[in-house]
Amino acid sequence: MLEEVLPAIRAGLHRLTLASIRVPRDLALELFAHLDQPAPRLYRLALSLKLPADEAPVDLPHDLFRDSCPRLHSLLLKNIVLPPSPIPILAGVDIAVYQHTFPRVVTFPVAFFLKAAPLRIVELMAGDFILPEDLWSATVQDALRQLESISLTYSDDQSNIVSVLPLQDIPEVILAPPKIPAGRLVMAHLDGPLRLDITSNERGTADTIVAYAPADTSSTKQRRSFLDVQADFFDKRPDINPAPFYFDTAYTDRITSLTVSSSRWRIVTKHAPRLPRCTSLTLELDDAKYLRLRPRKTPPAFPLLGILTLRLANAEISCAGWRNLALHVGELPDSCRLVFETVSLDFFDDDWLDTFHEVDVR
């Protein structure tokens, strides 16, 4: 089969705009040997090798596509090692994904940051990263400052990379999942009032996104996102439960805006007993389960809440069977306004609706 496929790929390289290729490790060199012609139209490339974590990855050749791939914009490499110096196909790449199977340890891919055109978005995944001396060079640090987003997924201490990053200059940093020391480092540059989003995540095993950002988005675009597992928020083991980090009063006492998926509302009721400065609460309905139950403990208090907004998480959400719903919060001011966006009042309990003096439907 491959005897026919690989020559066909080679013959069509001059026409390809998108390519996603995944082969076993023992076919990697044969694959690379067939990627030896110019690819003038190739815009997005994904190369993945299937191999166990205890097997060595394969080096990416310097002369892929005969050094001629001028339009390549997005590159994904999985279980393939990038050379330490720039190679021609990287010249125009501004989105890079670099993945290695856990728990493999690899060298941080500085070649992405030594080329002329800077990256905008980079995702790095491995068991851990060895940091080369070039990472501290002015060239690499300047390139890191040009990033719009960096995502780090690895199992060992994340502080080694995070401490090297010019965090104050990178708008979005994503840790998946965060180690607490690294999490505190990436949060250190968020000053003043904060916005917190706790939403469901449909990609991968980390099913929950916790994201902090400045409440005033006009002054800065910084956002610190953490991918975690919802079940861990209810784990009694302190080394597993991430809640003490996310709900540290150093952060929660500064929250003025909170957005939560309804399927994640119980995280708030469990770990945020009081949000003293929060004036805006938005609930994105993706599940009605936790809006049917009366809380077993005192619900979270919002003494300054001015607006409570309810809306569907997305248009595909099924509302079948939604009746007599209610969102239980404590210390709710009489002046709080209830706003419905893309969701019907008919789903909610009449007595609960009557607790609000002003209800808007948009």
mmCIF file of C-alpha atoms in Angstrom:
data_model
loop_
_atom_site.group_PDB
_atom_site.id
_atom_site.type_symbol
_atom_site.label_atom_id
_atom_site.label_comp_id
_atom_site.label_asym_id
_atom_site.label_seq_id
_atom_site.Cartn_x
_atom_site.Cartn_y
_atom_site.Cartn_z
ATOM 1 C CA MET A 1 0.000 0.000 0.000
ATOM 2 C CA LEU A 2 2.677 2.507 1.067
ATOM 3 C CA GLU A 3 4.688 1.596 -2.010
ATOM 4 C CA GLU A 4 1.897 3.303 -3.959
ATOM 5 C CA VAL A 5 0.974 6.083 -1.522
ATOM 6 C CA LEU A 6 4.397 7.623 -0.936
ATOM 7 C CA PRO A 7 5.265 8.029 -4.635
ATOM 8 C CA ALA A 8 1.813 9.543 -5.172
ATOM 9 C CA ILE A 9 2.478 12.052 -2.386
ATOM 10 C CA ARG A 10 5.817 12.948 -3.949
ATOM 11 C CA ALA A 11 4.231 13.378 -7.381
ATOM 12 C CA GLY A 12 1.572 15.701 -5.960
ATOM 13 C CA LEU A 13 3.735 17.880 -3.701
ATOM 14 C CA HIS A 14 3.630 20.768 -6.163
ATOM 15 C CA ARG A 15 -0.184 20.889 -5.819
ATOM 16 C CA LEU A 16 -0.692 20.221 -2.096
ATOM 17 C CA THR A 17 -2.003 23.004 0.133
ATOM 18 C CA LEU A 18 -2.737 20.869 3.225
ATOM 19 C CA ALA A 19 -1.042 17.655 4.323
ATOM 20 C CA SER A 20 -1.464 15.497 7.432
ATOM 21 C CA ILE A 21 0.697 12.363 7.458
ATOM 22 C CA ARG A 22 1.036 9.778 10.241
ATOM 23 C CA VAL A 23 3.272 6.743 9.891
ATOM 24 C CA PRO A 24 5.063 4.236 12.157
ATOM 25 C CA ARG A 25 8.591 5.105 13.202
ATOM 26 C CA ASP A 26 10.204 2.506 10.932
ATOM 27 C CA LEU A 27 8.754 4.272 7.897
ATOM 28 C CA ALA A 28 9.867 7.764 8.899
ATOM 29 C CA LEU A 29 13.042 7.850 6.817
ATOM 30 C CA GLU A 30 11.212 6.492 3.795
ATOM 31 C CA LEU A 31 8.550 9.161 4.236
ATOM 32 C CA PHE A 32 11.139 11.938 4.456
ATOM 33 C CA ALA A 33 12.872 10.548 1.358
ATOM 34 C CA HIS A 34 9.640 11.096 -0.580
ATOM 35 C CA LEU A 35 9.244 14.685 0.665
ATOM 36 C CA ASP A 36 12.182 15.741 -1.474
ATOM 37 C CA GLN A 37 10.456 17.942 -4.043
ATOM 38 C CA PRO A 38 9.393 21.607 -3.769
ATOM 39 C CA ALA A 39 5.964 22.225 -2.230
ATOM 40 C CA PRO A 40 5.225 25.766 -3.425
ATOM 41 C CA ARG A 41 1.552 25.781 -2.352
ATOM 42 C CA LEU A 42 1.778 23.918 0.954
ATOM 43 C CA TYR A 43 0.159 26.043 3.647
ATOM 44 C CA ARG A 44 -0.387 23.602 6.519
ATOM 45 C CA LEU A 45 1.655 20.514 7.368
ATOM 46 C CA ALA A 46 1.269 17.888 10.114
ATOM 47 C CA LEU A 47 3.839 15.098 10.445
ATOM 48 C CA SER A 48 3.284 12.468 13.148
ATOM 49 C CA LEU A 49 5.158 9.304 14.044
ATOM 50 C CA LYS A 50 3.560 6.424 15.911
ATOM 51 C CA LEU A 51 6.047 5.095 18.443
ATOM 52 C CA PRO A 52 6.175 4.051 22.113
ATOM 53 C CA ALA A 53 7.432 6.578 24.638
ATOM 54 C CA ASP A 54 10.566 4.519 25.311
ATOM 55 C CA GLU A 55 11.698 4.648 21.675
ATOM 56 C CA ALA A 56 13.843 7.496 20.405
ATOM 57 C CA PRO A 57 12.149 10.049 18.155
ATOM 58 C CA VAL A 58 13.394 10.846 14.649
ATOM 59 C CA ASP A 59 15.214 13.997 13.544
ATOM 60 C CA LEU A 60 13.540 16.241 10.990
ATOM 61 C CA PRO A 61 15.743 16.558 7.877
ATOM 62 C CA HIS A 62 17.245 19.959 7.104
ATOM 63 C CA ASP A 63 16.408 19.772 3.404
ATOM 64 C CA LEU A 64 12.735 18.761 3.470
ATOM 65 C CA PHE A 65 10.920 19.780 0.253
ATOM 66 C CA ARG A 66 14.321 20.618 -1.222
ATOM 67 C CA ASP A 67 14.316 23.738 0.973
ATOM 68 C CA SER A 68 11.387 25.118 -1.017
ATOM 69 C CA CYS A 69 8.151 25.485 0.913
ATOM 70 C CA PRO A 70 7.633 29.269 0.821
ATOM 71 C CA ARG A 71 3.961 29.416 1.851
ATOM 72 C CA LEU A 72 4.088 27.104 4.867
ATOM 73 C CA HIS A 73 2.180 28.835 7.647
ATOM 74 C CA SER A 74 1.245 26.093 10.146
ATOM 75 C CA LEU A 75 3.449 23.162 11.223
ATOM 76 C CA LEU A 76 2.718 20.248 13.576
ATOM 77 C CA LEU A 77 5.468 17.804 14.510
ATOM 78 C CA LYS A 78 4.733 14.806 16.736
ATOM 79 C CA ASN A 79 7.563 12.566 17.937
ATOM 80 C CA ILE A 80 9.872 14.301 15.477
ATOM 81 C CA VAL A 81 12.847 16.295 16.762
ATOM 82 C CA LEU A 82 13.462 19.757 15.373
ATOM 83 C CA PRO A 83 17.140 20.539 14.644
ATOM 84 C CA PRO A 84 18.749 23.111 16.991
ATOM 85 C CA SER A 85 19.245 25.640 14.192
ATOM 86 C CA PRO A 86 16.622 27.022 11.797
ATOM 87 C CA ILE A 87 15.820 25.052 8.664
ATOM 88 C CA PRO A 88 14.425 26.577 5.470
ATOM 89 C CA ILE A 89 10.855 25.265 5.772
ATOM 90 C CA LEU A 90 10.412 27.196 9.050
ATOM 91 C CA ALA A 91 10.905 30.572 7.381
ATOM 92 C CA GLY A 92 7.237 31.571 7.146
ATOM 93 C CA VAL A 93 5.750 29.398 9.891
ATOM 94 C CA ASP A 94 3.821 31.429 12.463
ATOM 95 C CA ILE A 95 1.801 28.624 14.118
ATOM 96 C CA ALA A 96 3.756 25.666 15.506
ATOM 97 C CA VAL A 97 2.703 22.576 17.463
ATOM 98 C CA TYR A 98 5.524 20.444 18.873
ATOM 99 C CA GLN A 99 4.387 17.250 20.595
ATOM 100 C CA HIS A 100 6.189 14.284 22.110
ATOM 101 C CA THR A 101 4.643 11.281 23.827
ATOM 102 C CA PHE A 102 4.844 11.356 27.631
ATOM 103 C CA PRO A 103 7.159 10.899 29.471
ATOM 104 C CA ARG A 104 9.765 11.621 26.775
ATOM 105 C CA VAL A 105 12.220 14.422 27.602
ATOM 106 C CA VAL A 106 13.340 16.559 24.658
ATOM 107 C CA THR A 107 15.281 19.750 24.104
ATOM 108 C CA PHE A 108 13.270 22.975 23.944
ATOM 109 C CA PRO A 109 12.825 23.759 20.204
ATOM 110 C CA VAL A 110 14.760 27.035 19.981
ATOM 111 C CA ALA A 111 14.882 26.784 16.178
ATOM 112 C CA PHE A 112 11.306 28.094 16.111
ATOM 113 C CA PHE A 113 12.600 31.306 17.681
ATOM 114 C CA LEU A 114 15.848 31.763 15.747
ATOM 115 C CA LYS A 115 14.260 32.345 12.345
ATOM 116 C CA ALA A 116 13.591 35.750 10.832
ATOM 117 C CA ALA A 117 9.769 35.741 10.880
ATOM 118 C CA PRO A 118 8.483 35.409 14.468
ATOM 119 C CA LEU A 119 5.965 32.824 15.621
ATOM 120 C CA ARG A 120 2.520 33.982 16.739
ATOM 121 C CA ILE A 121 1.258 30.785 18.361
ATOM 122 C CA VAL A 122 3.183 27.808 19.745
ATOM 123 C CA GLU A 123 2.015 24.660 21.565
ATOM 124 C CA LEU A 124 4.635 22.515 23.315
ATOM 125 C CA MET A 125 3.989 19.053 24.763
ATOM 126 C CA ALA A 126 6.437 16.539 26.263
ATOM 127 C CA GLY A 127 7.363 14.839 29.510
ATOM 128 C CA ASP A 128 9.852 17.637 30.137
ATOM 129 C CA PHE A 129 12.103 20.010 28.235
ATOM 130 C CA ILE A 130 15.866 20.455 28.437
ATOM 131 C CA LEU A 131 16.667 24.148 28.207
ATOM 132 C CA PRO A 132 19.552 25.010 25.845
ATOM 133 C CA GLU A 133 21.712 28.091 26.427
ATOM 134 C CA ASP A 134 20.266 29.753 23.320
ATOM 135 C CA LEU A 135 16.965 30.130 25.156
ATOM 136 C CA TRP A 136 18.446 33.027 27.154
ATOM 137 C CA SER A 137 19.861 34.766 24.071
ATOM 138 C CA ALA A 138 18.555 38.177 23.067
ATOM 139 C CA THR A 139 17.365 36.775 19.724
ATOM 140 C CA VAL A 140 15.208 34.073 21.283
ATOM 141 C CA GLN A 141 13.893 36.338 24.043
ATOM 142 C CA ASP A 142 12.900 38.968 21.465
ATOM 143 C CA ALA A 143 11.108 36.287 19.445
ATOM 144 C CA LEU A 144 9.282 35.062 22.555
ATOM 145 C CA ARG A 145 8.028 38.618 23.095
ATOM 146 C CA GLN A 146 6.388 38.483 19.662
ATOM 147 C CA LEU A 147 4.204 35.534 20.664
ATOM 148 C CA GLU A 148 0.461 35.983 20.940
ATOM 149 C CA SER A 149 -0.014 32.634 22.698
ATOM 150 C CA ILE A 150 2.105 29.858 24.186
ATOM 151 C CA SER A 151 0.667 26.572 25.455
ATOM 152 C CA LEU A 152 2.727 24.253 27.675
ATOM 153 C CA THR A 153 1.693 20.678 28.410
ATOM 154 C CA TYR A 154 4.172 18.549 30.298
ATOM 155 C CA SER A 155 4.313 16.492 33.437
ATOM 156 C CA ASP A 156 7.411 17.732 35.249
ATOM 157 C CA ASP A 157 8.043 21.060 36.970
ATOM 158 C CA GLN A 158 6.835 23.738 34.566
ATOM 159 C CA SER A 159 8.646 26.507 36.405
ATOM 160 C CA ASN A 160 11.869 25.853 34.498
ATOM 161 C CA ILE A 161 10.387 27.149 31.230
ATOM 162 C CA VAL A 162 7.883 29.583 32.699
ATOM 163 C CA SER A 163 10.619 31.397 34.632
ATOM 164 C CA VAL A 164 12.503 32.004 31.364
ATOM 165 C CA LEU A 165 9.530 33.413 29.456
ATOM 166 C CA PRO A 166 9.016 37.193 29.189
ATOM 167 C CA LEU A 167 5.531 36.680 30.628
ATOM 168 C CA GLN A 168 4.628 40.344 30.842
ATOM 169 C CA ASP A 169 4.901 40.559 27.029
ATOM 170 C CA ILE A 170 2.979 37.402 26.068
ATOM 171 C CA PRO A 171 -0.802 37.992 25.865
ATOM 172 C CA GLU A 172 -1.915 34.381 26.370
ATOM 173 C CA VAL A 173 -0.209 31.666 28.400
ATOM 174 C CA ILE A 174 -1.840 28.220 28.670
ATOM 175 C CA LEU A 175 -0.736 25.553 31.150
ATOM 176 C CA ALA A 176 -2.220 22.074 30.889
ATOM 177 C CA PRO A 177 -2.510 21.147 33.672
ATOM 178 C CA PRO A 178 -0.693 23.694 35.826
ATOM 179 C CA LYS A 179 1.785 22.948 38.543
ATOM 180 C CA ILE A 180 1.049 25.454 41.317
ATOM 181 C CA PRO A 181 4.482 27.195 41.352
ATOM 182 C CA ALA A 182 4.284 27.722 37.595
ATOM 183 C CA GLY A 183 0.656 28.830 37.849
ATOM 184 C CA ARG A 184 1.553 31.499 40.371
ATOM 185 C CA LEU A 185 4.361 32.722 38.133
ATOM 186 C CA VAL A 186 2.073 33.232 35.142
ATOM 187 C CA MET A 187 -0.536 34.949 37.335
ATOM 188 C CA ALA A 188 1.975 37.371 38.844
ATOM 189 C CA HIS A 189 1.596 39.879 35.997
ATOM 190 C CA LEU A 190 -2.186 40.225 36.307
ATOM 191 C CA ASP A 191 -2.776 43.304 38.432
ATOM 192 C CA GLY A 192 -5.981 44.972 39.578
ATOM 193 C CA PRO A 193 -9.565 43.723 39.075
ATOM 194 C CA LEU A 194 -9.904 40.324 37.402
ATOM 195 C CA ARG A 195 -12.265 38.409 35.172
ATOM 196 C CA LEU A 196 -12.622 34.653 35.739
ATOM 197 C CA ASP A 197 -14.035 32.164 33.212
ATOM 198 C CA ILE A 198 -14.691 28.526 34.153
ATOM 199 C CA THR A 199 -15.918 26.655 31.112
ATOM 200 C CA SER A 200 -16.158 23.141 29.714
ATOM 201 C CA ASN A 201 -13.545 21.919 27.280
ATOM 202 C CA GLU A 202 -14.407 19.335 24.632
ATOM 203 C CA ARG A 203 -10.807 18.745 23.525
ATOM 204 C CA GLY A 204 -8.692 16.119 25.258
ATOM 205 C CA THR A 205 -8.905 14.676 28.761
ATOM 206 C CA ALA A 206 -8.633 18.048 30.495
ATOM 207 C CA ASP A 207 -12.361 18.821 30.423
ATOM 208 C CA THR A 208 -12.325 22.184 32.196
ATOM 209 C CA ILE A 209 -10.764 25.533 31.314
ATOM 210 C CA VAL A 210 -10.074 28.036 34.081
ATOM 211 C CA ALA A 211 -9.014 31.400 32.682
ATOM 212 C CA TYR A 212 -8.058 34.618 34.440
ATOM 213 C CA ALA A 213 -7.738 37.961 32.677
ATOM 214 C CA PRO A 214 -7.791 41.640 33.633
ATOM 215 C CA ALA A 215 -11.347 42.910 33.971
ATOM 216 C CA ASP A 216 -10.426 45.945 31.860
ATOM 217 C CA THR A 217 -9.600 44.395 28.493
ATOM 218 C CA SER A 218 -8.972 47.807 26.937
ATOM 219 C CA SER A 219 -5.731 48.219 28.876
ATOM 220 C CA THR A 220 -4.225 44.757 28.257
ATOM 221 C CA LYS A 221 -5.011 41.564 26.375
ATOM 222 C CA GLN A 222 -3.287 39.268 28.853
ATOM 223 C CA ARG A 223 -5.057 35.998 29.586
ATOM 224 C CA ARG A 224 -3.866 33.099 31.706
ATOM 225 C CA SER A 225 -5.624 29.820 30.908
ATOM 226 C CA PHE A 226 -5.331 26.512 32.733
ATOM 227 C CA LEU A 227 -6.648 23.160 31.503
ATOM 228 C CA ASP A 228 -7.713 20.787 34.243
ATOM 229 C CA VAL A 229 -10.028 17.907 35.101
ATOM 230 C CA GLN A 230 -13.365 18.714 36.744
ATOM 231 C CA ALA A 231 -13.284 15.615 38.968
ATOM 232 C CA ASP A 232 -10.024 16.806 40.551
ATOM 233 C CA PHE A 233 -11.843 19.784 42.084
ATOM 234 C CA PHE A 234 -13.726 17.312 44.288
ATOM 235 C CA ASP A 235 -10.787 15.059 45.124
ATOM 236 C CA LYS A 236 -9.984 14.998 48.843
ATOM 237 C CA ARG A 237 -6.256 14.553 48.227
ATOM 238 C CA PRO A 238 -4.547 17.958 48.514
ATOM 239 C CA ASP A 239 -1.850 17.017 46.010
ATOM 240 C CA ILE A 240 -4.559 16.337 43.396
ATOM 241 C CA ASN A 241 -7.171 19.045 44.070
ATOM 242 C CA PRO A 242 -6.209 22.282 42.242
ATOM 243 C CA ALA A 243 -8.867 24.469 43.894
ATOM 244 C CA PRO A 244 -6.577 26.131 46.500
ATOM 245 C CA PHE A 245 -4.595 27.646 43.628
ATOM 246 C CA TYR A 246 -7.503 28.786 41.466
ATOM 247 C CA PHE A 247 -9.572 30.105 44.371
ATOM 248 C CA ASP A 248 -6.823 31.733 46.389
ATOM 249 C CA THR A 249 -8.314 34.899 47.903
ATOM 250 C CA ALA A 250 -5.410 36.814 46.347
ATOM 251 C CA TYR A 251 -7.337 36.270 43.104
ATOM 252 C CA THR A 252 -10.980 35.774 44.109
ATOM 253 C CA ASP A 253 -11.112 38.984 46.150
ATOM 254 C CA ARG A 254 -10.287 40.854 42.926
ATOM 255 C CA ILE A 255 -12.852 39.175 40.666
ATOM 256 C CA THR A 256 -15.379 41.665 39.282
ATOM 257 C CA SER A 257 -16.684 39.491 36.423
ATOM 258 C CA LEU A 258 -17.370 35.750 36.438
ATOM 259 C CA THR A 259 -18.492 33.540 33.536
ATOM 260 C CA VAL A 260 -19.277 29.883 34.252
ATOM 261 C CA SER A 261 -20.610 26.938 32.262
ATOM 262 C CA SER A 262 -23.636 25.595 34.132
ATOM 263 C CA SER A 263 -21.981 22.147 34.134
ATOM 264 C CA ARG A 264 -19.112 23.727 36.111
ATOM 265 C CA TRP A 265 -21.264 25.751 38.542
ATOM 266 C CA ARG A 266 -20.745 23.226 41.320
ATOM 267 C CA ILE A 267 -17.022 24.069 41.265
ATOM 268 C CA VAL A 268 -17.955 27.614 42.258
ATOM 269 C CA THR A 269 -20.424 26.495 44.931
ATOM 270 C CA LYS A 270 -17.775 24.195 46.394
ATOM 271 C CA HIS A 271 -14.756 26.490 46.385
ATOM 272 C CA ALA A 272 -15.855 30.140 46.167
ATOM 273 C CA PRO A 273 -18.040 30.848 49.217
ATOM 274 C CA ARG A 274 -17.914 34.611 48.657
ATOM 275 C CA LEU A 275 -16.922 36.862 45.779
ATOM 276 C CA PRO A 276 -16.993 40.267 47.477
ATOM 277 C CA ARG A 277 -16.268 42.455 44.418
ATOM 278 C CA CYS A 278 -18.053 40.556 41.651
ATOM 279 C CA THR A 279 -20.596 42.776 39.884
ATOM 280 C CA SER A 280 -21.294 40.621 36.809
ATOM 281 C CA LEU A 281 -22.127 36.903 36.691
ATOM 282 C CA THR A 282 -22.791 35.102 33.396
ATOM 283 C CA LEU A 283 -24.017 31.525 33.314
ATOM 284 C CA GLU A 284 -23.586 29.685 30.005
ATOM 285 C CA LEU A 285 -26.106 26.847 29.970
ATOM 286 C CA ASP A 286 -24.685 23.572 28.681
ATOM 287 C CA ASP A 287 -26.305 21.269 31.269
ATOM 288 C CA ALA A 288 -29.267 21.783 33.610
ATOM 289 C CA LYS A 289 -28.338 19.155 36.210
ATOM 290 C CA TYR A 290 -26.910 21.505 38.815
ATOM 291 C CA LEU A 291 -29.670 24.079 38.327
ATOM 292 C CA ARG A 292 -32.327 21.634 39.516
ATOM 293 C CA LEU A 293 -30.737 20.865 42.862
ATOM 294 C CA ARG A 294 -30.874 22.981 45.979
ATOM 295 C CA PRO A 295 -27.330 23.366 47.280
ATOM 296 C CA ARG A 296 -26.427 21.280 50.308
ATOM 297 C CA LYS A 297 -24.421 24.152 51.742
ATOM 298 C CA THR A 298 -24.793 27.922 51.717
ATOM 299 C CA PRO A 299 -24.591 29.081 48.091
ATOM 300 C CA PRO A 300 -21.788 31.438 47.045
ATOM 301 C CA ALA A 301 -22.365 35.042 48.045
ATOM 302 C CA PHE A 302 -22.332 37.934 45.567
ATOM 303 C CA PRO A 303 -22.976 41.027 47.728
ATOM 304 C CA LEU A 304 -22.254 43.521 44.909
ATOM 305 C CA LEU A 305 -23.805 41.652 41.981
ATOM 306 C CA GLY A 306 -25.438 44.081 39.561
ATOM 307 C CA ILE A 307 -26.278 41.812 36.631
ATOM 308 C CA LEU A 308 -26.900 38.087 36.255
ATOM 309 C CA THR A 309 -26.927 36.939 32.626
ATOM 310 C CA LEU A 310 -28.211 33.555 31.443
ATOM 311 C CA ARG A 311 -27.476 32.311 27.931
ATOM 312 C CA LEU A 312 -27.042 29.090 25.998
ATOM 313 C CA ALA A 313 -23.441 27.935 25.725
ATOM 314 C CA ASN A 314 -23.993 27.295 22.009
ATOM 315 C CA ALA A 315 -26.796 26.807 19.519
ATOM 316 C CA GLU A 316 -26.421 23.004 19.524
ATOM 317 C CA ILE A 317 -27.349 22.601 23.202
ATOM 318 C CA SER A 318 -30.500 20.497 23.687
ATOM 319 C CA CYS A 319 -32.970 22.077 26.116
ATOM 320 C CA ALA A 320 -35.349 19.112 26.189
ATOM 321 C CA GLY A 321 -36.849 18.614 29.641
ATOM 322 C CA TRP A 322 -35.562 21.874 31.095
ATOM 323 C CA ARG A 323 -38.139 23.068 33.638
ATOM 324 C CA ASN A 324 -38.174 24.758 37.064
ATOM 325 C CA LEU A 325 -34.503 25.689 36.923
ATOM 326 C CA ALA A 326 -32.903 28.119 39.360
ATOM 327 C CA LEU A 327 -29.457 29.476 40.120
ATOM 328 C CA HIS A 328 -28.972 29.743 43.858
ATOM 329 C CA VAL A 329 -26.698 32.549 45.061
ATOM 330 C CA GLY A 330 -26.361 34.221 48.431
ATOM 331 C CA GLU A 331 -26.412 37.872 49.539
ATOM 332 C CA LEU A 332 -28.043 38.904 46.267
ATOM 333 C CA PRO A 333 -28.726 42.675 46.200
ATOM 334 C CA ASP A 334 -32.291 43.784 45.494
ATOM 335 C CA SER A 335 -30.959 45.899 42.633
ATOM 336 C CA CYS A 336 -29.510 42.924 40.735
ATOM 337 C CA ARG A 337 -30.866 42.700 37.189
ATOM 338 C CA LEU A 338 -31.622 39.328 35.557
ATOM 339 C CA VAL A 339 -30.948 39.136 31.808
ATOM 340 C CA PHE A 340 -31.943 36.313 29.457
ATOM 341 C CA GLU A 341 -29.930 35.923 26.245
ATOM 342 C CA THR A 342 -30.814 33.119 23.792
ATOM 343 C CA VAL A 343 -32.613 31.185 26.524
ATOM 344 C CA SER A 344 -36.301 31.047 27.473
ATOM 345 C CA LEU A 345 -37.808 32.201 30.773
ATOM 346 C CA ASP A 346 -40.055 29.140 30.591
ATOM 347 C CA PHE A 347 -37.175 26.923 31.697
ATOM 348 C CA PHE A 348 -36.951 28.654 35.082
ATOM 349 C CA ASP A 349 -38.886 28.434 38.312
ATOM 350 C CA ASP A 350 -41.495 31.200 38.730
ATOM 351 C CA ASP A 351 -40.768 31.734 42.418
ATOM 352 C CA TRP A 352 -37.082 32.137 41.634
ATOM 353 C CA LEU A 353 -37.835 34.657 38.887
ATOM 354 C CA ASP A 354 -39.984 36.646 41.327
ATOM 355 C CA THR A 355 -36.939 37.303 43.522
ATOM 356 C CA PHE A 356 -35.682 39.743 40.862
ATOM 357 C CA HIS A 357 -37.195 43.210 40.547
ATOM 358 C CA GLU A 358 -35.957 43.643 36.978
ATOM 359 C CA VAL A 359 -35.898 40.936 34.289
ATOM 360 C CA ASP A 360 -34.767 41.652 30.718
ATOM 361 C CA VAL A 361 -35.137 39.374 27.708
ATOM 362 C CA ARG A 362 -32.834 40.020 24.775
#
